[in-house]
Amino acid sequence: MLNITKTINQRKEMIISIFALSWPAVLEQALETTVQYVSSAMVGRLGAEASAAVGLTTTVTWLINSPAFAMDIGILSYISFCIGAKKLKKAKIAAVQSIIITIVLGLVMGIITLSISPFLPKWLGASPEIQKNASLYFGIICIPMLFRVAIIIFGAVLRATGDMKTPMKVNLIMNIINILLNCILIYGNQTISVGGLKIHTHGAGLGIVGSAIAGAVAYTISGLLMLFALYRNRLVSPKGEKIKLNMEVMGRCIKVGFPVTIEHVGTCLGQVVFSSIVTRLGTLAFAAHSIALTAEEAFYIPGFGMQSSASTLAGNALGEKNQEKLHQMSVTIIAMATIVMTITGTILFLFPSFIMSIFINNPLVIKSGASILRLVAVSEPLFGALIMLEGIFNGMGDTKTPVFVSIISMWGVRILSATVCIYKFHLGLKAVWICMICDNVFRFLLLFMRFLSGAWKKKFNL
């Protein structure tokens, strides 16, 4: 009886810890998605071509962010491990390395993206009428690449220390700036309808270019704020430290982050190829596809918000060499994410047409997008469990497993099946999204079997 009571109390404490770490990250994700909703809705009022032009480069944006997101996992894993093991000096050294990583990645990726922006829409197979706007939009939002990388990397450092609230606050400021500037820069003097709400605008009338400028300014201010927050953090502040390379610590971060870089690049290249396949279905179909992707993001906010908590807690448990804590945390957070995303998936299934109508008033695009949103809604609970499993493996530094699974699944399931559906059988957008769902199901099954086997414990002497 005492053991049962102890287990129940431990589980309650675990849930409280997960919630305390997760809610700021979930709210941060919600704020970020809200801005994407508002921006997409505003651009959508310019027409299907405008939505397609902005949506065309979305997957490429994921690709160029890949190295930063990969290194943020390496840094988060290492710092959370050091804090769990009470090695605070090494955690501070890792924070210094994060500044070096930010500068290098920011400058390199900025040069690359600005260089390819004039040619990218044509490479992706975009129709001629959207190529110019897509190129302008992509080029402008890539100008502050250094600050975009800073938001990602420094945010990971803060989360690794358990500070989830500061990145959330910075994100809130970024979103407010973005929305305000969107209102000023996108439209001229007119009345627009967003989700049934009439809004009177007085602005510059820059259209897609205005949306891009708004995003670029918001990224710049937020990157500076995140740097300021890093220097104020009591555990890992680089204040008083020399910004110099430490090969041992940098090597550990890269060892964890490099496989994730391969995964992100491999899967994001797959996303780019996947988008280029969808462009073959025409501008209206691609607009429906792009808007549906944006709409779906709101419904997996809890999953991605909780993922960083899963990584942080897994890294702490590994540093403490506490197998029981790691197991309890893993089972609990997977169950929590599955329950929450069952609820969000149900909402998505019941109201897909309304959700699509927030972004665009074209009835053909709304109908097409609603049908695929209803399809993907069914897989949301499983997707939540998948996100948690990836977070757990990444937090422990076992990044090779998600890498292998993601690349094999992306190219062997999603891309191959979508190519066959469109080029061989000439099927439509619904078939393409079924291929995407099959990719997520396959990834979940492989990671879940790996987790159940317990083989990964041997690698860490647990």
CSV table of N, CA, C and O in Angstrom, one decimal, residues 89 92 96 231 237-243:
chain,number,residue,atom,x,y,z
A,89,LYS,N,29.7,25.0,-14.4
A,89,LYS,CA,30.7,25.7,-15.1
A,89,LYS,C,30.7,25.2,-16.6
A,89,LYS,O,30.8,26.1,-17.5
A,92,LYS,N,27.9,26.8,-18.5
A,92,LYS,CA,28.2,28.2,-18.8
A,92,LYS,C,29.1,28.3,-20.1
A,92,LYS,O,28.9,29.1,-21.0
A,96,VAL,N,28.5,30.0,-23.9
A,96,VAL,CA,29.4,30.8,-24.7
A,96,VAL,C,29.5,30.2,-26.2
A,96,VAL,O,29.6,30.9,-27.1
A,231,TYR,N,22.2,36.9,-21.4
A,231,TYR,CA,23.2,37.5,-20.5
A,231,TYR,C,22.6,37.8,-19.1
A,231,TYR,O,23.4,37.9,-18.1
A,237,SER,N,24.8,32.7,-17.8
A,237,SER,CA,25.1,34.0,-18.4
A,237,SER,C,26.6,34.0,-18.8
A,237,SER,O,27.5,33.7,-18.0
A,238,PRO,N,26.9,34.4,-20.1
A,238,PRO,CA,28.3,34.5,-20.5
A,238,PRO,C,29.0,35.8,-20.0
A,238,PRO,O,30.1,36.0,-20.4
A,239,LYS,N,28.3,36.5,-19.2
A,239,LYS,CA,28.9,37.8,-18.7
A,239,LYS,C,30.2,37.5,-18.0
A,239,LYS,O,30.3,36.7,-17.2
A,240,GLY,N,31.2,38.3,-18.5
A,240,GLY,CA,32.6,38.1,-17.9
A,240,GLY,C,33.4,37.0,-18.5
A,240,GLY,O,34.6,36.8,-18.2
A,241,GLU,N,32.8,36.2,-19.4
A,241,GLU,CA,33.5,35.1,-20.1
A,241,GLU,C,34.0,35.6,-21.4
A,241,GLU,O,33.4,36.4,-22.1
A,242,LYS,N,35.1,35.0,-21.8
A,242,LYS,CA,35.7,35.3,-23.1
A,242,LYS,C,34.9,34.5,-24.2
A,242,LYS,O,34.7,33.3,-24.0
A,243,ILE,N,34.5,35.1,-25.3
A,243,ILE,CA,33.8,34.4,-26.3
A,243,ILE,C,34.9,33.7,-27.2
A,243,ILE,O,35.4,34.2,-28.1
